[in-house]
Coordinates of C-alpha atoms in Angstrom, one line a residue:
M23 CA -0.1 0.0 0.0
P24 CA 1.5 3.4 -1.2
S25 CA 2.4 5.9 1.9
T26 CA 1.0 8.9 2.4
S27 CA 3.8 10.7 0.3
E28 CA 3.7 8.5 -2.4
L29 CA -0.3 9.4 -2.6
S30 CA -0.4 13.1 -2.1
S31 CA 2.4 15.5 -1.3
S32 CA -0.5 18.1 -0.4
S33 CA -3.2 16.2 1.5
T34 CA -3.3 14.5 4.6
E35 CA -4.4 10.7 4.5
T36 CA -5.4 8.2 7.1
I37 CA -6.2 4.3 5.5
V38 CA -8.0 1.6 6.9
P39 CA -5.8 -1.2 6.1
I40 CA -7.5 -4.1 4.3
Q41 CA -6.1 -5.2 0.8
S42 CA -9.3 -4.8 -1.6
N43 CA -9.9 -2.9 -4.9
E44 CA -12.7 -0.8 -3.9
I45 CA -11.8 2.5 -2.0
H46 CA -14.7 4.4 0.0
L47 CA -13.0 8.0 0.1
L48 CA -13.6 9.8 3.2
T49 CA -13.1 13.6 2.9
L50 CA -12.6 15.9 6.0
V51 CA -12.5 19.5 6.0
H52 CA -11.6 21.9 8.4
G53 CA -13.1 25.2 9.5
M54 CA -12.2 28.9 9.2
W55 CA -8.5 29.6 10.3
G56 CA -8.1 25.5 10.4
T57 CA -5.2 23.2 9.9
P58 CA -5.5 19.4 9.2
S59 CA -5.2 18.8 12.7
H60 CA -8.5 20.3 14.0
V61 CA -9.9 17.2 12.2
G62 CA -7.4 14.9 13.0
R63 CA -8.8 13.5 16.5
L64 CA -12.1 12.3 14.1
S65 CA -9.7 10.7 11.6
E66 CA -8.3 8.7 14.4
V67 CA -11.5 7.6 15.6
I68 CA -12.5 6.6 12.3
A69 CA -9.4 4.5 12.2
E70 CA -10.1 2.9 15.3
T71 CA -13.5 2.0 14.3
Y72 CA -13.0 0.8 11.1
S73 CA -9.3 -1.0 12.0
K74 CA -10.6 -4.4 10.5
G75 CA -11.9 -2.8 7.2
L76 CA -15.6 -2.3 5.7
E77 CA -18.2 -4.7 5.8
Y78 CA -18.6 -4.9 2.1
G79 CA -14.6 -5.5 2.0
A80 CA -13.6 -2.2 0.5
E81 CA -10.8 0.0 1.9
L82 CA -11.9 3.2 3.6
N83 CA -9.5 6.1 2.7
V84 CA -9.7 9.5 4.8
L85 CA -8.1 12.3 3.0
I86 CA -8.2 15.4 4.9
A87 CA -8.1 18.8 3.0
E88 CA -5.2 20.6 3.4
A89 CA -5.2 23.3 0.5
N90 CA -7.1 25.8 3.0
K91 CA -5.5 25.7 5.7
D92 CA -4.7 28.7 7.7
N93 CA -5.0 31.8 6.4
H94 CA -6.5 30.5 2.7
T95 CA -10.1 30.5 4.4
Y96 CA -10.4 34.2 3.7
D97 CA -10.7 33.5 0.3
G98 CA -14.4 32.5 0.0
V99 CA -16.8 29.3 0.1
D100 CA -16.4 28.6 -3.8
W101 CA -12.8 29.0 -4.1
C102 CA -12.1 27.1 -0.9
A103 CA -14.3 24.5 -2.4
E104 CA -12.6 24.4 -5.9
R105 CA -9.6 23.5 -3.9
V106 CA -10.7 20.8 -1.9
V107 CA -12.4 19.2 -5.7
E108 CA -8.9 19.6 -6.8
E109 CA -7.7 17.7 -4.0
I110 CA -10.4 14.5 -4.4
Q111 CA -9.4 14.3 -7.8
E112 CA -5.7 14.3 -7.2
R113 CA -6.4 11.7 -4.6
I114 CA -9.0 9.7 -6.9
R115 CA -5.9 9.8 -9.7
L116 CA -3.7 8.6 -7.4
L117 CA -5.4 5.9 -5.9
E118 CA -7.0 4.7 -9.8
F119 CA -3.8 5.0 -11.5
D120 CA -1.2 3.6 -8.7
P121 CA 0.7 1.3 -10.9
S122 CA 1.9 -0.6 -8.1
S123 CA -1.7 -1.6 -7.0
P124 CA -4.6 0.3 -8.9
R125 CA -8.0 0.7 -7.1
K126 CA -11.3 2.0 -8.0
V127 CA -13.1 4.5 -5.7
T128 CA -16.6 3.3 -5.8
R129 CA -18.1 5.4 -2.7
F130 CA -17.7 8.6 -1.4
S131 CA -18.3 10.6 1.8
I132 CA -17.5 14.2 3.1
M133 CA -17.5 15.8 6.5
G134 CA -17.3 19.2 6.9
Y135 CA -16.4 21.3 10.2
S136 CA -17.5 25.0 10.9
L137 CA -16.9 26.8 7.6
G138 CA -15.8 23.5 6.1
G139 CA -19.6 22.3 5.9
L140 CA -20.5 25.4 3.7
V141 CA -17.3 24.3 1.5
S142 CA -18.2 20.7 1.3
R143 CA -21.7 21.8 0.2
Y144 CA -20.3 23.9 -2.7
A145 CA -17.9 21.1 -3.5
I146 CA -20.7 18.6 -4.0
G147 CA -22.0 21.0 -6.3
I148 CA -19.2 21.4 -8.5
L149 CA -18.9 17.1 -8.4
H150 CA -22.4 17.0 -9.2
S151 CA -22.4 19.0 -12.1
Q152 CA -19.4 17.1 -13.3
K153 CA -21.4 14.0 -13.5
F154 CA -19.2 12.7 -10.6
F155 CA -21.8 10.5 -8.7
E156 CA -22.8 8.8 -12.0
R157 CA -19.9 7.0 -11.3
V158 CA -19.1 7.0 -7.6
T159 CA -21.8 6.5 -5.1
P160 CA -22.5 9.5 -2.7
V161 CA -23.0 8.0 0.8
N162 CA -22.1 10.3 3.7
F163 CA -22.8 13.7 4.0
T164 CA -22.1 15.6 7.4
T165 CA -21.6 18.7 9.0
I166 CA -20.4 19.6 12.2
A167 CA -21.3 22.9 13.9
T168 CA -21.6 24.8 10.3
P169 CA -23.6 28.1 9.8
H170 CA -25.6 26.6 7.1
I171 CA -27.6 30.2 7.0
G172 CA -24.8 32.2 7.4
L173 CA -23.6 34.1 10.5
V174 CA -27.0 35.2 12.3
R175 CA -27.2 38.7 13.7
Y176 CA -28.6 39.4 17.3
P177 CA -30.5 42.8 18.0
T178 CA -27.3 44.1 20.3
W179 CA -24.5 46.2 19.6
I180 CA -22.2 43.7 19.9
G181 CA -24.2 41.9 17.0
S182 CA -24.5 45.0 15.0
I183 CA -20.5 45.5 15.2
K184 CA -20.2 41.9 14.0
T185 CA -22.7 42.6 11.2
M186 CA -20.7 45.4 10.0
L187 CA -17.1 44.3 10.6
G188 CA -17.5 40.9 9.1
P189 CA -17.7 41.2 5.8
I190 CA -14.7 43.5 5.7
F191 CA -12.4 42.0 8.1
L192 CA -12.9 38.3 6.9
S193 CA -12.5 38.9 3.3
R194 CA -14.8 37.1 0.7
T195 CA -15.4 34.3 3.2
G196 CA -16.9 37.2 5.6
Q197 CA -19.5 38.3 2.6
H198 CA -20.5 35.0 2.6
F199 CA -21.4 34.6 6.3
F200 CA -23.0 37.7 6.0
A201 CA -24.7 37.5 3.1
T202 CA -23.6 40.7 1.4
D203 CA -22.1 39.3 -1.7
K204 CA -23.9 38.5 -4.9
W205 CA -22.6 35.3 -6.4
S206 CA -23.0 36.6 -10.3
D207 CA -24.8 38.7 -12.4
E208 CA -27.7 36.1 -13.6
Q209 CA -27.9 35.3 -9.8
P210 CA -27.7 38.6 -8.0
K211 CA -28.4 36.8 -4.9
P212 CA -26.0 35.8 -2.0
L213 CA -24.2 32.8 -2.2
L214 CA -25.6 30.7 0.6
E215 CA -29.2 31.3 -0.8
V216 CA -28.2 30.3 -4.0
M217 CA -26.8 27.2 -2.4
S218 CA -29.9 26.3 -0.6
E219 CA -32.5 26.6 -3.6
K220 CA -33.9 23.5 -4.4
D221 CA -33.6 23.6 -8.3
G222 CA -30.3 24.3 -7.6
I223 CA -26.7 21.7 -8.5
F224 CA -25.9 22.4 -4.8
Y225 CA -29.0 21.3 -3.1
Q226 CA -29.6 18.6 -6.0
G227 CA -26.2 17.6 -5.3
L228 CA -26.9 17.4 -1.3
C229 CA -30.4 15.2 -2.1
E230 CA -27.8 12.6 -3.9
F231 CA -26.5 11.3 -0.3
R232 CA -28.2 8.5 1.3
N233 CA -27.1 9.9 4.7
V234 CA -27.6 13.3 5.5
T235 CA -26.4 14.4 9.3
L236 CA -25.8 17.6 11.1
Y237 CA -24.2 17.7 14.8
A238 CA -24.9 21.5 16.5
N239 CA -24.1 22.7 19.8
I240 CA -27.5 23.7 22.0
I241 CA -25.7 26.0 24.4
N242 CA -22.0 28.1 24.4
D243 CA -21.3 28.2 20.9
L244 CA -20.1 31.7 20.6
T245 CA -18.8 31.2 16.8
V246 CA -22.0 29.5 15.1
P247 CA -24.8 29.7 17.1
F248 CA -27.8 27.1 17.5
V249 CA -30.0 28.5 15.0
T250 CA -27.5 28.6 12.2
S251 CA -25.7 24.9 12.8
A252 CA -29.2 23.0 13.4
I253 CA -30.9 24.8 10.6
E254 CA -33.8 26.1 13.1
T255 CA -35.8 29.6 13.3
C256 CA -35.6 29.5 16.8
D257 CA -33.2 29.0 19.9
P258 CA -35.4 27.3 22.8
F259 CA -32.3 26.4 24.5
I260 CA -30.7 30.1 25.2
N261 CA -32.2 29.9 28.6
Y262 CA -32.2 26.2 29.5
H263 CA -31.1 27.0 33.1
V264 CA -34.3 28.7 34.0
N265 CA -37.0 28.2 31.2
G266 CA -37.9 24.8 33.0
I267 CA -36.8 22.5 29.7
E268 CA -35.7 18.9 30.5
I269 CA -32.4 17.7 28.6
E270 CA -31.6 13.9 28.8
L271 CA -28.2 12.8 27.7
D272 CA -27.2 9.8 25.9
E273 CA -24.9 7.7 28.1
A274 CA -23.4 6.0 25.4
Y275 CA -22.4 8.9 23.3
F276 CA -21.9 11.8 26.1
P277 CA -22.6 14.9 25.3
L278 CA -25.4 14.0 22.9
V279 CA -28.6 15.0 23.4
K280 CA -31.1 11.9 23.9
S281 CA -34.3 14.0 23.7
H282 CA -35.6 17.4 25.4
S283 CA -39.2 18.3 26.4
F284 CA -41.0 20.9 28.6
P285 CA -43.1 20.7 31.4
F286 CA -46.5 21.3 31.7
A287 CA -46.4 23.9 33.7
P288 CA -43.8 26.6 33.8
P289 CA -41.0 26.9 36.6
P290 CA -41.0 29.5 39.2
P291 CA -38.9 32.9 37.6
P292 CA -35.2 33.1 39.0
Q293 CA -34.8 35.0 42.0
K294 CA -31.7 37.4 41.6
P295 CA -29.3 37.2 44.9
Q296 CA -29.1 40.2 47.0
L297 CA -26.2 42.4 46.3
F298 CA -22.9 41.3 47.7
S299 CA -24.3 38.2 49.4
K300 CA -22.7 34.8 49.3
E301 CA -25.0 33.6 46.6
W302 CA -24.0 36.8 44.6
F303 CA -20.4 36.2 45.1
E304 CA -20.9 32.4 43.7
K305 CA -22.6 33.3 40.6
A306 CA -20.1 35.9 39.9
A307 CA -17.5 33.6 40.2
E308 CA -19.3 31.2 37.7
A309 CA -20.0 33.8 35.1
P310 CA -17.8 33.2 31.9
V311 CA -14.6 35.3 31.6
F312 CA -13.8 36.1 27.8
V313 CA -10.1 35.6 28.0
P314 CA -7.8 32.8 26.2
P315 CA -7.6 29.6 27.7
L316 CA -4.5 30.1 28.5
L317 CA -4.7 33.0 30.8
V318 CA -7.3 31.0 32.5
M319 CA -6.2 30.7 36.1
K320 CA -7.8 30.3 39.3
F321 CA -8.3 32.6 42.3
P322 CA -5.6 34.6 43.1
L323 CA -3.8 34.0 40.3
N324 CA -6.4 35.4 38.0
I325 CA -6.6 38.8 39.9
P326 CA -3.2 39.9 38.1
I327 CA -4.8 38.9 34.9
Y328 CA -7.9 40.8 35.3
L329 CA -6.2 43.9 36.5
S330 CA -3.8 44.0 33.6
I331 CA -6.9 43.7 30.9
P332 CA -7.2 47.5 30.3
F333 CA -3.4 47.9 29.6
L334 CA -3.5 44.9 27.4
L335 CA -6.6 45.1 25.6
P336 CA -5.7 48.3 23.3
P337 CA -2.2 47.0 22.2
V338 CA -3.8 43.6 21.5
L339 CA -7.0 45.2 19.5
T340 CA -4.5 47.0 17.3
A341 CA -2.5 43.7 16.8
L342 CA -5.8 41.9 15.6
V343 CA -6.7 45.1 13.2
A344 CA -3.3 45.1 11.8
A345 CA -3.3 41.1 11.3
F346 CA -6.5 40.9 9.5
T347 CA -5.9 43.8 6.9
I348 CA -2.8 42.0 6.2
H349 CA -4.4 38.8 5.9
V350 CA -7.7 40.3 4.0
L351 CA -5.0 42.1 1.4
C352 CA -3.5 39.0 0.7
S353 CA -6.6 37.1 0.4
R354 CA -7.7 39.5 -2.3
R355 CA -4.3 39.2 -4.0
R356 CA -5.1 35.4 -4.0
I357 CA -8.8 35.8 -5.5
K358 CA -7.6 38.2 -8.1
L359 CA -4.6 35.6 -9.4
L360 CA -7.4 32.6 -9.1
E361 CA -9.9 34.6 -11.1
S362 CA -6.9 35.6 -14.1
S363 CA -6.2 32.0 -13.8
G364 CA -9.7 30.3 -15.2
R365 CA -10.0 27.6 -12.8
S366 CA -13.0 28.5 -11.5
S367 CA -16.4 26.0 -12.0
R368 CA -18.7 28.9 -11.5
N369 CA -19.2 29.7 -15.3
T370 CA -20.4 26.3 -15.5
L371 CA -22.5 26.2 -12.7
V372 CA -24.2 29.5 -13.4
E373 CA -24.9 28.1 -17.0
L374 CA -26.6 25.4 -15.2
F375 CA -28.8 27.5 -13.3
R376 CA -29.6 30.0 -16.3
T377 CA -30.6 26.2 -17.8
V378 CA -32.8 25.1 -15.0
E379 CA -34.6 28.8 -14.8
K380 CA -35.2 28.4 -18.2
G381 CA -36.8 25.1 -17.7
V382 CA -39.0 26.2 -14.9
E383 CA -40.0 29.3 -17.1
D384 CA -41.1 26.8 -20.0
V385 CA -42.9 24.7 -17.4
V386 CA -45.1 28.1 -16.1
V387 CA -45.8 29.0 -19.7
D388 CA -47.1 25.8 -20.8
I389 CA -49.3 25.6 -17.5
M390 CA -50.4 29.0 -18.2
D391 CA -51.4 28.3 -21.8
A392 CA -53.0 24.7 -20.9
E393 CA -57.0 24.5 -21.5
G394 CA -57.8 22.8 -18.3
P395 CA -58.3 24.9 -14.9
I396 CA -55.0 25.6 -13.0
D397 CA -56.4 23.1 -10.2
D398 CA -56.7 20.3 -12.9
P399 CA -54.6 17.4 -11.3
S400 CA -53.1 16.4 -15.0
C401 CA -51.6 19.9 -14.7
A402 CA -50.1 19.6 -11.1
P403 CA -46.1 18.6 -10.9
L404 CA -45.5 15.4 -10.1
K405 CA -44.2 14.8 -6.6
P406 CA -41.8 12.2 -5.4
Q407 CA -43.3 9.4 -3.5
L408 CA -41.0 8.1 -0.5
K409 CA -40.7 4.3 0.1
G410 CA -41.5 2.9 3.6
K411 CA -38.1 2.9 4.8
E412 CA -37.3 6.9 3.2
K413 CA -40.4 7.7 5.1
Q414 CA -38.9 5.9 8.1
E415 CA -35.8 7.9 7.8
K416 CA -37.1 11.2 7.0
K417 CA -37.2 12.5 10.8
L418 CA -36.2 15.7 11.7
Y419 CA -35.4 16.6 15.5
P420 CA -38.3 19.1 16.4
V421 CA -37.8 22.1 18.3
S422 CA -40.2 25.0 19.5
F423 CA -40.4 27.6 22.1
P424 CA -42.3 26.6 25.3
P425 CA -45.6 28.3 25.5
W426 CA -44.3 30.8 28.7
S427 CA -41.0 31.5 26.8
D428 CA -42.0 35.3 27.3
Q429 CA -41.0 35.1 30.7
F430 CA -37.8 34.4 30.6
D431 CA -36.5 35.2 27.0
K432 CA -35.3 38.8 26.4
P433 CA -35.6 40.4 22.9
E434 CA -31.9 40.1 22.2
D435 CA -31.8 36.3 23.2
Q436 CA -33.3 35.4 19.7
P437 CA -31.5 36.3 16.6
V438 CA -33.2 38.5 13.9
L439 CA -33.5 36.5 10.8
T440 CA -34.3 37.9 7.1
E441 CA -36.6 36.7 4.9
A442 CA -33.5 35.0 2.7
Q443 CA -32.7 33.2 5.9
H444 CA -36.3 31.9 6.6
R445 CA -35.9 30.8 2.8
M446 CA -32.7 28.6 3.5
I447 CA -34.1 27.0 6.3
A448 CA -37.6 25.8 4.7
N449 CA -35.6 24.3 2.0
L450 CA -32.5 22.6 3.8
N451 CA -35.0 21.3 5.9
S452 CA -36.5 19.4 3.2
V453 CA -33.4 17.7 2.2
P454 CA -34.4 14.0 2.3
H455 CA -32.8 11.6 4.7
L456 CA -31.8 14.4 7.3
K457 CA -30.8 13.9 10.6
K458 CA -30.0 16.2 13.6
H459 CA -27.9 15.6 16.3
F460 CA -27.6 17.9 19.3
V461 CA -25.1 18.4 21.7
F462 CA -25.1 19.7 25.2
L463 CA -21.7 21.0 26.3
D464 CA -21.8 22.8 29.7
N465 CA -19.3 24.6 31.7
V466 CA -17.2 25.6 28.8
R467 CA -16.6 29.2 27.4
N468 CA -17.0 28.0 23.7
S469 CA -18.2 25.2 22.9
H470 CA -17.5 25.3 18.7
G471 CA -14.0 23.5 19.1
V472 CA -14.9 21.2 22.0
I473 CA -17.5 19.3 19.8
I474 CA -14.7 18.0 17.4
C475 CA -11.9 17.9 20.0
R476 CA -10.2 20.4 17.7
E477 CA -7.3 21.1 20.2
V478 CA -7.4 18.4 22.4
N479 CA -3.4 17.8 22.5
D480 CA -3.3 21.7 24.1
Y481 CA -6.6 21.6 26.0
A482 CA -7.7 18.3 27.6
F483 CA -11.3 19.9 28.1
H484 CA -11.5 19.9 24.6
G485 CA -11.7 16.0 24.7
R486 CA -15.3 16.3 26.1
G487 CA -16.4 16.1 22.9
E488 CA -15.2 12.4 22.2
G489 CA -18.7 11.1 22.3
V490 CA -19.7 13.2 19.2
L491 CA -16.7 11.8 17.1
R492 CA -17.6 8.3 18.3
H493 CA -21.5 8.6 17.5
Y494 CA -20.3 9.9 13.9
A495 CA -18.2 6.9 13.4
D496 CA -20.6 4.2 14.5
N497 CA -23.1 5.5 12.4
F498 CA -20.7 6.1 9.3
Q499 CA -23.0 4.0 6.5
L500 CA -20.6 2.0 4.7

């Protein structure tokens, strides 16, 4: 079996050893500012789970995409996806044309973490436009903590600042996150909206997969809030500690949520502790402090750190602005070179959208010109009929507000969704075979990295997400 260096000089690989001529290729895509190591623990869990090979006798080949590592994630969902597709095609070419032991890729799966989920959705649109799924069976599509409808805005001053500065300091990717872009002249809509439209190549490519799964943090994800990672219109978990919601965790895959429900009657409103009382000091001590994990200290070592924050904040902010500016300028330079190289698949995708729109217009004209009434069953479009097994798989994780949510939720607790985001939610929730899994990670400042054990070697508490990775590996369809 070829070594990693023989197979690819630019992509990380994990191979589940078994002698076979068939390959199930699994591609892992990291997130914003990411590196391949961010999905490294997931790759290890996959290898451990399938160390004896796959049931149908094929080899599982895991490709960890590397082309977008670090600052290349500024270049936009589309260009990041172009690079991932190139890595996929290169890996397949090396596997199938290896002179020592040629093998054939027959199945394909992809997992995207955070921004990587959006990159994966765009990538499968490119692959679908290239008829890739006519010769390779798409099996598993998975996202973990992915902003499917973009980064949502909360009605707070911090939310307004993020919405204003995000498209500036995150370059093209920030424009995609906050829907300030225009995908093309023919499609003057934000990219994320185009990617969710049912008649588009991206949505159709997603529907090709037998298993579409998402994992979403229900609390403490300061990077990708629940509503966008879970593709939901509301967040009933925002005040979980006081609104009476009952959350049952899966003992086998802790911290996965097994079920959640509301009691029949609202709980009593929480009482505020008296100022400077013992309860007040205990609550203040439990409040999250937004400092880097390396600077988190216990009392009394934390006192000097807190006292130094006013002095450290100005130079730190200055350094951050300078770093963001440099990264944005470098990103713009890369994008300009990429656009001039003619490597983009966008023109092909835009042409496909134009063809689809022309077909829809023709259907509408035919219906309007028909002699029969508009409600004639013969004029109605055919709806796909799901078979028994498919009907059972089409189960979404329902979320809703408790009847008494107004007693606990403040206006700023819920995001302000645009009409386009509501359309995205409706479309994406209609994807066949979609399954949602919620993750409850309490007592962490930001659960975004913990859910995938992103930096478990540096921060031991990132290991709390191990159950999520085990659940993904155990439910990986072969």
